[in-house]
PDB file of C-alpha atoms in Angstrom:
ATOM      1  CA  ARG A   1     300.358 -70.499  43.456  1.00 88.00           C
ATOM      2  CA  GLN A   2     302.784 -71.859  45.707  1.00 97.00           C
ATOM      3  CA  VAL A   3     303.069 -74.259  48.877  1.00 98.00           C
ATOM      4  CA  VAL A   4     302.666 -71.945  51.656  1.00 97.00           C
ATOM      5  CA  ALA A   5     301.969 -74.688  54.868  1.00 97.00           C
ATOM      6  CA  GLN A   6     303.503 -78.654  54.821  1.00 96.00           C
ATOM      7  CA  VAL A   7     302.494 -81.165  56.821  1.00 97.00           C
ATOM      8  CA  ARG A   8     304.752 -83.737  57.982  1.00 96.00           C
ATOM      9  CA  GLY A   9     306.798 -82.675  54.839  1.00 96.00           C
ATOM     10  CA  GLN A  10     303.244 -82.886  52.814  1.00 97.00           C
ATOM     11  CA  PRO A  11     302.193 -79.641  50.560  1.00 98.00           C
ATOM     12  CA  ALA A  12     299.005 -78.667  53.264  1.00 98.00           C
ATOM     13  CA  ALA A  13     298.178 -75.374  51.212  1.00 98.00           C
ATOM     14  CA  TRP A  14     298.575 -73.368  48.757  1.00 98.00           C
ATOM     15  CA  LEU A  15     298.429 -69.212  48.039  1.00 98.00           C
ATOM     16  CA  ALA A  16     297.440 -68.059  44.621  1.00 98.00           C
ATOM     17  CA  GLN A  17     296.591 -64.085  43.506  1.00 97.00           C
ATOM     18  CA  ARG A  18     294.284 -64.114  40.312  1.00 93.00           C
ATOM     19  CA  SER A  19     292.546 -61.137  39.384  1.00 91.00           C
ATOM     20  CA  GLY A  20     292.508 -58.845  42.697  1.00 94.00           C
ATOM     21  CA  VAL A  21     291.494 -62.539  44.586  1.00 98.00           C
ATOM     22  CA  THR A  22     293.641 -64.638  46.919  1.00 98.00           C
ATOM     23  CA  LEU A  23     292.409 -68.467  46.662  1.00 98.00           C
ATOM     24  CA  MET A  24     294.324 -70.148  49.561  1.00 98.00           C
ATOM     25  CA  ARG A  25     293.672 -74.370  49.065  1.00 98.00           C
ATOM     26  CA  PHE A  26     293.323 -76.644  51.731  1.00 98.00           C
ATOM     27  CA  ASP A  27     294.440 -80.173  51.114  1.00 98.00           C
ATOM     28  CA  GLN A  28     292.109 -82.459  53.573  1.00 98.00           C
ATOM     29  CA  ARG A  29     293.866 -85.560  54.208  1.00 98.00           C
ATOM     30  CA  ARG A  30     296.532 -82.806  56.027  1.00 98.00           C
ATOM     31  CA  VAL A  31     294.068 -80.152  57.835  1.00 98.00           C
ATOM     32  CA  HIS A  32     290.662 -79.898  59.318  1.00 98.00           C
ATOM     33  CA  LEU A  33     288.832 -76.974  59.406  1.00 98.00           C
ATOM     34  CA  THR A  34     287.509 -75.189  63.094  1.00 98.00           C
ATOM     35  CA  LEU A  35     284.430 -73.638  63.303  1.00 98.00           C
ATOM     36  CA  HIS A  36     284.767 -70.819  66.503  1.00 98.00           C
ATOM     37  CA  ALA A  37     281.931 -68.758  67.952  1.00 98.00           C
ATOM     38  CA  GLY A  38     282.626 -65.214  68.333  1.00 97.00           C
ATOM     39  CA  SER A  39     281.915 -63.798  72.220  1.00 96.00           C
ATOM     40  CA  SER A  40     279.110 -62.044  70.176  1.00 96.00           C
ATOM     41  CA  ASP A  41     278.164 -63.987  67.435  1.00 96.00           C
ATOM     42  CA  GLY A  42     277.266 -67.223  69.516  1.00 94.00           C
ATOM     43  CA  GLY A  43     278.566 -66.017  73.056  1.00 92.00           C
ATOM     44  CA  VAL A  44     281.422 -67.380  75.057  1.00 88.00           C
ATOM     45  CA  GLY A  45     279.446 -70.070  76.882  1.00 84.00           C
ATOM     46  CA  GLY A  46     279.544 -73.688  75.988  1.00 88.00           C
ATOM     47  CA  TRP A  47     281.610 -73.599  72.921  1.00 96.00           C
ATOM     48  CA  THR A  48     284.451 -76.742  72.196  1.00 95.00           C
ATOM     49  CA  TYR A  49     286.085 -73.694  70.152  1.00 97.00           C
ATOM     50  CA  GLY A  50     285.276 -70.618  71.222  1.00 96.00           C
ATOM     51  CA  ASP A  51     286.485 -67.178  70.775  1.00 96.00           C
ATOM     52  CA  HIS A  52     290.171 -67.706  70.343  1.00 94.00           C
ATOM     53  CA  ILE A  53     292.382 -70.502  69.019  1.00 95.00           C
ATOM     54  CA  THR A  54     292.134 -73.130  71.833  1.00 93.00           C
ATOM     55  CA  PRO A  55     295.724 -74.666  73.274  1.00 92.00           C
ATOM     56  CA  ARG A  56     295.284 -77.500  72.090  1.00 92.00           C
ATOM     57  CA  GLU A  57     295.008 -76.250  68.092  1.00 96.00           C
ATOM     58  CA  ILE A  58     297.796 -73.231  68.678  1.00 95.00           C
ATOM     59  CA  HIS A  59     300.606 -75.730  67.487  1.00 94.00           C
ATOM     60  CA  LEU A  60     299.122 -77.124  64.158  1.00 96.00           C
ATOM     61  CA  LEU A  61     297.875 -73.720  62.916  1.00 98.00           C
ATOM     62  CA  LEU A  62     297.895 -72.999  59.662  1.00 98.00           C
ATOM     63  CA  ALA A  63     295.124 -70.325  58.614  1.00 98.00           C
ATOM     64  CA  ALA A  64     292.713 -68.556  59.849  1.00 98.00           C
ATOM     65  CA  VAL A  65     289.970 -66.554  58.030  1.00 98.00           C
ATOM     66  CA  ASN A  66     286.567 -64.321  58.844  1.00 98.00           C
ATOM     67  CA  GLY A  67     283.634 -66.469  59.113  1.00 98.00           C
ATOM     68  CA  GLY A  68     279.625 -65.501  57.721  1.00 98.00           C
ATOM     69  CA  PHE A  69     277.078 -62.595  58.238  1.00 98.00           C
ATOM     70  CA  LYS A  70     276.519 -61.414  61.152  1.00 97.00           C
ATOM     71  CA  LEU A  71     274.072 -63.794  63.534  1.00 97.00           C
ATOM     72  CA  THR A  72     271.465 -61.918  63.378  1.00 95.00           C
ATOM     73  CA  TYR A  73     271.419 -61.328  59.966  1.00 96.00           C
ATOM     74  CA  ARG A  74     268.922 -62.540  58.394  1.00 94.00           C
ATOM     75  CA  ASP A  75     269.181 -66.749  56.645  1.00 96.00           C
ATOM     76  CA  VAL A  76     272.529 -67.501  58.549  1.00 98.00           C
ATOM     77  CA  GLY A  77     272.260 -70.455  60.632  1.00 98.00           C
ATOM     78  CA  PHE A  78     275.045 -72.130  63.817  1.00 98.00           C
ATOM     79  CA  LEU A  79     275.411 -75.017  65.491  1.00 97.00           C
ATOM     80  CA  SER A  80     278.295 -76.368  66.946  1.00 98.00           C
ATOM     81  CA  GLY A  81     278.665 -79.225  68.874  1.00 96.00           C
ATOM     82  CA  SER A  82     275.748 -79.575  71.014  1.00 88.00           C
ATOM     83  CA  HIS A  83     275.196 -75.782  70.786  1.00 95.00           C
ATOM     84  CA  THR A  84     273.075 -74.177  68.220  1.00 96.00           C
ATOM     85  CA  ALA A  85     273.426 -70.149  67.809  1.00 97.00           C
ATOM     86  CA  VAL A  86     270.811 -69.693  65.373  1.00 97.00           C
ATOM     87  CA  ALA A  87     268.323 -72.539  64.256  1.00 98.00           C
ATOM     88  CA  LEU A  88     269.200 -74.187  60.445  1.00 98.00           C
ATOM     89  CA  LYS A  89     267.333 -74.116  58.114  1.00 98.00           C
ATOM     90  CA  SER A  90     266.803 -76.372  54.630  1.00 98.00           C
ATOM     91  CA  GLY A  91     268.148 -74.772  51.696  1.00 98.00           C
ATOM     92  CA  LEU A  92     270.620 -72.613  52.768  1.00 98.00           C
ATOM     93  CA  ALA A  93     274.346 -72.699  51.639  1.00 98.00           C
ATOM     94  CA  SER A  94     276.214 -74.374  54.137  1.00 98.00           C
ATOM     95  CA  ILE A  95     279.949 -75.113  55.751  1.00 98.00           C
ATOM     96  CA  VAL A  96     279.756 -78.749  57.399  1.00 98.00           C
ATOM     97  CA  THR A  97     281.972 -80.286  59.534  1.00 98.00           C
ATOM     98  CA  TYR A  98     281.920 -83.712  60.410  1.00 98.00           C
ATOM     99  CA  THR A  99     283.176 -85.598  63.333  1.00 98.00           C
ATOM    100  CA  ASP A 100     285.526 -87.441  61.309  1.00 97.00           C
ATOM    101  CA  GLY A 101     287.121 -84.086  60.915  1.00 97.00           C
ATOM    102  CA  THR A 102     286.136 -83.396  57.175  1.00 98.00           C
ATOM    103  CA  THR A 103     284.493 -80.692  55.437  1.00 98.00           C
ATOM    104  CA  ASP A 104     282.181 -80.247  52.811  1.00 98.00           C
ATOM    105  CA  VAL A 105     280.119 -77.446  51.041  1.00 98.00           C
ATOM    106  CA  GLY A 106     276.674 -77.711  50.256  1.00 98.00           C
ATOM    107  CA  ALA A 107     273.422 -76.644  50.633  1.00 98.00           C
ATOM    108  CA  TRP A 108     271.217 -78.241  53.904  1.00 98.00           C
ATOM    109  CA  ARG A 109     268.887 -80.991  53.007  1.00 98.00           C
ATOM    110  CA  ALA A 110     269.827 -80.525  49.671  1.00 97.00           C
ATOM    111  CA  GLY A 111     272.852 -81.818  49.652  1.00 96.00           C
ATOM    112  CA  VAL A 112     274.193 -81.630  52.454  1.00 98.00           C
ATOM    113  CA  PRO A 113     274.435 -83.248  55.493  1.00 98.00           C
ATOM    114  CA  SER A 114     276.041 -87.036  54.578  1.00 97.00           C
ATOM    115  CA  ALA A 115     273.830 -89.874  55.920  1.00 96.00           C
ATOM    116  CA  GLN A 116     276.716 -91.896  56.409  1.00 96.00           C
ATOM    117  CA  LYS A 117     277.922 -89.343  59.096  1.00 98.00           C
ATOM    118  CA  ARG A 118     277.850 -87.912  62.167  1.00 98.00           C
ATOM    119  CA  VAL A 119     277.337 -83.830  62.217  1.00 98.00           C
ATOM    120  CA  PHE A 120     280.070 -81.361  64.325  1.00 98.00           C
ATOM    121  CA  SER A 121     279.514 -78.122  62.962  1.00 98.00           C
ATOM    122  CA  VAL A 122     277.560 -76.017  60.360  1.00 98.00           C
ATOM    123  CA  LEU A 123     277.717 -72.425  59.487  1.00 98.00           C
ATOM    124  CA  GLN A 124     274.990 -71.018  57.018  1.00 98.00           C
ATOM    125  CA  ASN A 125     274.758 -68.303  55.098  1.00 98.00           C
ATOM    126  CA  GLN A 126     272.692 -67.323  52.326  1.00 98.00           C
ATOM    127  CA  ARG A 127     272.078 -69.823  49.164  1.00 98.00           C
ATOM    128  CA  LEU A 128     274.912 -71.426  47.524  1.00 98.00           C
ATOM    129  CA  LEU A 129     277.650 -68.934  45.297  1.00 98.00           C
ATOM    130  CA  VAL A 130     278.350 -71.838  43.418  1.00 98.00           C
ATOM    131  CA  ASP A 131     276.922 -75.296  42.562  1.00 98.00           C
ATOM    132  CA  HIS A 132     277.746 -78.193  40.372  1.00 98.00           C
ATOM    133  CA  GLY A 133     280.501 -75.564  38.547  1.00 98.00           C
ATOM    134  CA  VAL A 134     278.589 -72.786  38.355  1.00 98.00           C
ATOM    135  CA  ALA A 135     278.034 -69.264  39.975  1.00 98.00           C
ATOM    136  CA  ALA A 136     274.661 -68.822  40.990  1.00 98.00           C
ATOM    137  CA  ALA A 137     272.108 -67.498  38.333  1.00 96.00           C
ATOM    138  CA  SER A 138     271.653 -64.417  40.823  1.00 96.00           C
ATOM    139  CA  VAL A 139     275.639 -63.135  41.035  1.00 96.00           C
ATOM    140  CA  SER A 140     275.111 -59.926  38.180  1.00 92.00           C
ATOM    141  CA  GLY A 141     271.394 -59.184  39.046  1.00 90.00           C
ATOM    142  CA  CYS A 142     270.433 -58.943  42.649  1.00 94.00           C
ATOM    143  CA  ILE A 143     273.650 -58.087  44.443  1.00 94.00           C
ATOM    144  CA  ILE A 144     272.940 -55.784  47.622  1.00 94.00           C
ATOM    145  CA  ALA A 145     269.507 -58.444  48.094  1.00 93.00           C
ATOM    146  CA  CYS A 146     270.566 -61.815  47.177  1.00 94.00           C
ATOM    147  CA  TRP A 147     275.288 -61.456  48.795  1.00 96.00           C
ATOM    148  CA  GLY A 148     274.452 -58.874  51.755  1.00 94.00           C
ATOM    149  CA  GLU A 149     273.746 -55.727  52.325  1.00 91.00           C
ATOM    150  CA  THR A 150     277.042 -53.360  51.743  1.00 94.00           C
ATOM    151  CA  ILE A 151     278.782 -50.121  53.682  1.00 90.00           C
ATOM    152  CA  GLY A 152     277.093 -47.310  51.629  1.00 92.00           C
ATOM    153  CA  SER A 153     274.477 -49.650  49.418  1.00 91.00           C
ATOM    154  CA  ARG A 154     277.821 -50.321  47.147  1.00 94.00           C
ATOM    155  CA  SER A 155     278.259 -52.807  44.451  1.00 94.00           C
ATOM    156  CA  VAL A 156     281.731 -53.554  44.433  1.00 97.00           C
ATOM    157  CA  VAL A 157     283.382 -54.299  48.405  1.00 97.00           C
ATOM    158  CA  ALA A 158     285.383 -56.672  50.202  1.00 98.00           C
ATOM    159  CA  ARG A 159     284.043 -60.246  50.266  1.00 98.00           C
ATOM    160  CA  SER A 160     285.377 -63.457  50.552  1.00 98.00           C
ATOM    161  CA  ALA A 161     283.767 -66.789  50.075  1.00 98.00           C
ATOM    162  CA  LEU A 162     284.734 -70.376  50.927  1.00 99.00           C
ATOM    163  CA  GLY A 163     284.125 -73.668  48.762  1.00 98.00           C
ATOM    164  CA  ILE A 164     285.334 -77.003  47.693  1.00 98.00           C
ATOM    165  CA  THR A 165     286.513 -78.760  44.795  1.00 98.00           C
ATOM    166  CA  ALA A 166     285.536 -82.248  43.212  1.00 98.00           C
ATOM    167  CA  SER A 167     288.521 -83.964  44.959  1.00 98.00           C
ATOM    168  CA  GLY A 168     287.462 -82.372  48.536  1.00 98.00           C
ATOM    169  CA  GLN A 169     289.599 -79.474  48.577  1.00 98.00           C
ATOM    170  CA  LEU A 170     288.852 -76.463  50.542  1.00 98.00           C
ATOM    171  CA  LEU A 171     288.961 -73.319  48.375  1.00 98.00           C
ATOM    172  CA  TRP A 172     288.721 -70.011  50.334  1.00 98.00           C
ATOM    173  CA  ALA A 173     289.119 -67.075  48.146  1.00 98.00           C
ATOM    174  CA  ALA A 174     288.698 -63.211  49.081  1.00 98.00           C
ATOM    175  CA  GLY A 175     289.488 -59.712  47.799  1.00 98.00           C
ATOM    176  CA  GLU A 176     289.127 -55.916  48.379  1.00 98.00           C
ATOM    177  CA  GLN A 177     287.184 -54.897  45.473  1.00 97.00           C
ATOM    178  CA  LEU A 178     285.139 -57.389  43.951  1.00 98.00           C
ATOM    179  CA  LEU A 179     281.744 -57.811  43.165  1.00 97.00           C
ATOM    180  CA  PRO A 180     279.958 -61.437  43.181  1.00 97.00           C
ATOM    181  CA  ALA A 181     280.374 -62.508  39.117  1.00 98.00           C
ATOM    182  CA  GLU A 182     284.363 -61.667  40.092  1.00 98.00           C
ATOM    183  CA  LEU A 183     284.054 -63.774  43.549  1.00 98.00           C
ATOM    184  CA  ALA A 184     281.939 -67.096  42.054  1.00 98.00           C
ATOM    185  CA  ALA A 185     284.439 -67.195  38.431  1.00 98.00           C
ATOM    186  CA  ALA A 186     287.485 -66.877  40.533  1.00 98.00           C
ATOM    187  CA  LEU A 187     286.083 -69.611  42.285  1.00 98.00           C
ATOM    188  CA  VAL A 188     285.321 -72.033  39.463  1.00 98.00           C
ATOM    189  CA  GLY A 189     287.805 -71.413  37.435  1.00 98.00           C
ATOM    190  CA  ALA A 190     290.209 -72.427  40.699  1.00 98.00           C
ATOM    191  CA  GLY A 191     288.221 -76.114  40.212  1.00 98.00           C
ATOM    192  CA  ALA A 192     284.874 -74.627  43.361  1.00 98.00           C
ATOM    193  CA  VAL A 193     282.223 -77.195  42.521  1.00 98.00           C
ATOM    194  CA  ARG A 194     280.322 -75.668  45.404  1.00 98.00           C
ATOM    195  CA  ALA A 195     281.170 -72.449  46.989  1.00 98.00           C
ATOM    196  CA  LEU A 196     279.315 -70.295  49.827  1.00 98.00           C
ATOM    197  CA  GLU A 197     279.849 -66.121  50.027  1.00 98.00           C
ATOM    198  CA  LEU A 198     281.310 -65.626  53.739  1.00 98.00           C
ATOM    199  CA  ASP A 199     281.965 -62.071  54.926  1.00 98.00           C
ATOM    200  CA  ILE A 200     281.548 -58.869  52.901  1.00 98.00           C
ATOM    201  CA  ASN A 201     283.282 -55.534  53.838  1.00 97.00           C
ATOM    202  CA  PRO A 202     286.650 -54.215  54.432  1.00 96.00           C
ATOM    203  CA  ASP A 203     285.944 -54.484  57.898  1.00 95.00           C
ATOM    204  CA  TRP A 204     284.895 -58.249  58.347  1.00 96.00           C
ATOM    205  CA  VAL A 205     287.188 -59.761  55.551  1.00 98.00           C
ATOM    206  CA  ALA A 206     290.532 -61.488  56.445  1.00 98.00           C
ATOM    207  CA  GLY A 207     293.001 -64.185  55.960  1.00 98.00           C
ATOM    208  CA  TYR A 208     296.234 -65.400  58.118  1.00 98.00           C
ATOM    209  CA  LEU A 209     298.852 -67.789  57.747  1.00 98.00           C
ATOM    210  CA  TYR A 210     300.834 -68.697  60.728  1.00 98.00           C
ATOM    211  CA  VAL A 211     304.419 -68.903  60.800  1.00 97.00           C
ATOM    212  CA  HIS A 212     305.078 -70.779  64.511  1.00 95.00           C
ATOM    213  CA  HIS A 213     308.467 -69.363  66.932  1.00 94.00           C
ATOM    214  CA  SER A 214     309.487 -70.736  69.420  1.00 91.00           C
ATOM    215  CA  GLY A 215     307.129 -67.972  71.769  1.00 88.00           C
ATOM    216  CA  GLY A 216     303.895 -69.335  69.016  1.00 89.00           C
ATOM    217  CA  PRO A 217     302.293 -68.652  65.412  1.00 95.00           C
ATOM    218  CA  SER A 218     302.432 -64.954  64.202  1.00 96.00           C
ATOM    219  CA  ALA A 219     299.897 -63.660  61.498  1.00 97.00           C
ATOM    220  CA  VAL A 220     300.635 -63.355  58.130  1.00 97.00           C
ATOM    221  CA  PRO A 221     297.602 -61.559  56.255  1.00 98.00           C
ATOM    222  CA  VAL A 222     297.293 -62.911  52.507  1.00 98.00           C
ATOM    223  CA  VAL A 223     294.799 -60.280  50.791  1.00 98.00           C
ATOM    224  CA  PRO A 224     296.444 -57.473  50.266  1.00 97.00           C
ATOM    225  CA  GLY A 225     295.116 -54.088  51.369  1.00 96.00           C
ATOM    226  CA  GLN A 226     293.532 -56.383  54.272  1.00 97.00           C
ATOM    227  CA  LEU A 227     292.301 -53.874  57.307  1.00 96.00           C
ATOM    228  CA  GLY A 228     291.963 -57.044  58.891  1.00 95.00           C
ATOM    229  CA  ILE A 229     291.615 -58.017  62.613  1.00 96.00           C
ATOM    230  CA  ALA A 230     292.172 -56.410  65.962  1.00 94.00           C
ATOM    231  CA  GLY A 231     294.812 -59.386  67.121  1.00 95.00           C
ATOM    232  CA  LYS A 232     294.953 -61.370  63.993  1.00 96.00           C
ATOM    233  CA  LEU A 233     292.437 -64.141  65.316  1.00 96.00           C
ATOM    234  CA  LEU A 234     294.808 -65.253  67.904  1.00 95.00           C
ATOM    235  CA  GLU A 235     293.012 -63.366  70.250  1.00 96.00           C
ATOM    236  CA  PRO A 236     289.294 -63.410  71.565  1.00 96.00           C
ATOM    237  CA  TYR A 237     287.520 -62.107  68.808  1.00 97.00           C
ATOM    238  CA  SER A 238     283.357 -61.129  68.725  1.00 97.00           C
ATOM    239  CA  ARG A 239     282.909 -62.171  65.666  1.00 97.00           C
ATOM    240  CA  ASP A 240     282.511 -66.251  64.638  1.00 98.00           C
ATOM    241  CA  PHE A 241     285.536 -67.497  61.953  1.00 98.00           C
ATOM    242  CA  LEU A 242     286.685 -70.332  60.444  1.00 98.00           C
ATOM    243  CA  ALA A 243     290.803 -71.996  61.388  1.00 98.00           C
ATOM    244  CA  ILE A 244     292.030 -74.645  59.383  1.00 98.00           C
ATOM    245  CA  VAL A 245     294.443 -76.733  61.686  1.00 98.00           C
ATOM    246  CA  ALA A 246     297.215 -79.928  60.741  1.00 98.00           C
ATOM    247  CA  ASN A 247     295.412 -83.366  61.579  1.00 97.00           C
TER     248      ASN A 247
END
């Protein structure tokens, strides 16, 4: 794996490619995650982090990746600040970001949120793909019903996920031709103790690293063969997404 971003001279992000899976690892001592609502997923009004990268983030932006399933899909939830787009549900896999800037991944009301912290944002998507360092039992036998409807009902499609390691590092994983079991195995192999599947299908799976210039950042795609998102998450986007920003 290679260091792909530093914060104040210290490694903050790493990139690796393994068996058709791209893995990005982020050190939460140096970065934090922001959950952005999309202009369709959540709507344009009332969000601290809406459908585009904010001026406060733009010069500190290290990476950005796709969010979860459309908010009209079953078994999703979305809350940010004091606004709820889709009500949260117990048991769903959740990316929970606290007001102290730290993020955890777990099952809602069954591991997260922490009783000691205030919640700022939550993105829920299906059930945990990885829990206690083990892939979910349904990754092999329940592909479409458990892990999302795909274009053409294919099992092998573009897929992405976000996990967390025992030491609290965030792991984003994605590839263009993956089964749920392959995505889970890559995360477990990289040290994820818990993970949830994010969006699937080629139009919606994309990750970028950002190189900063005097005129602003430029985006570098990280998944070989990704179709990409128009505007590379630097322009307003209809879907929710996740940004990784230097502390």
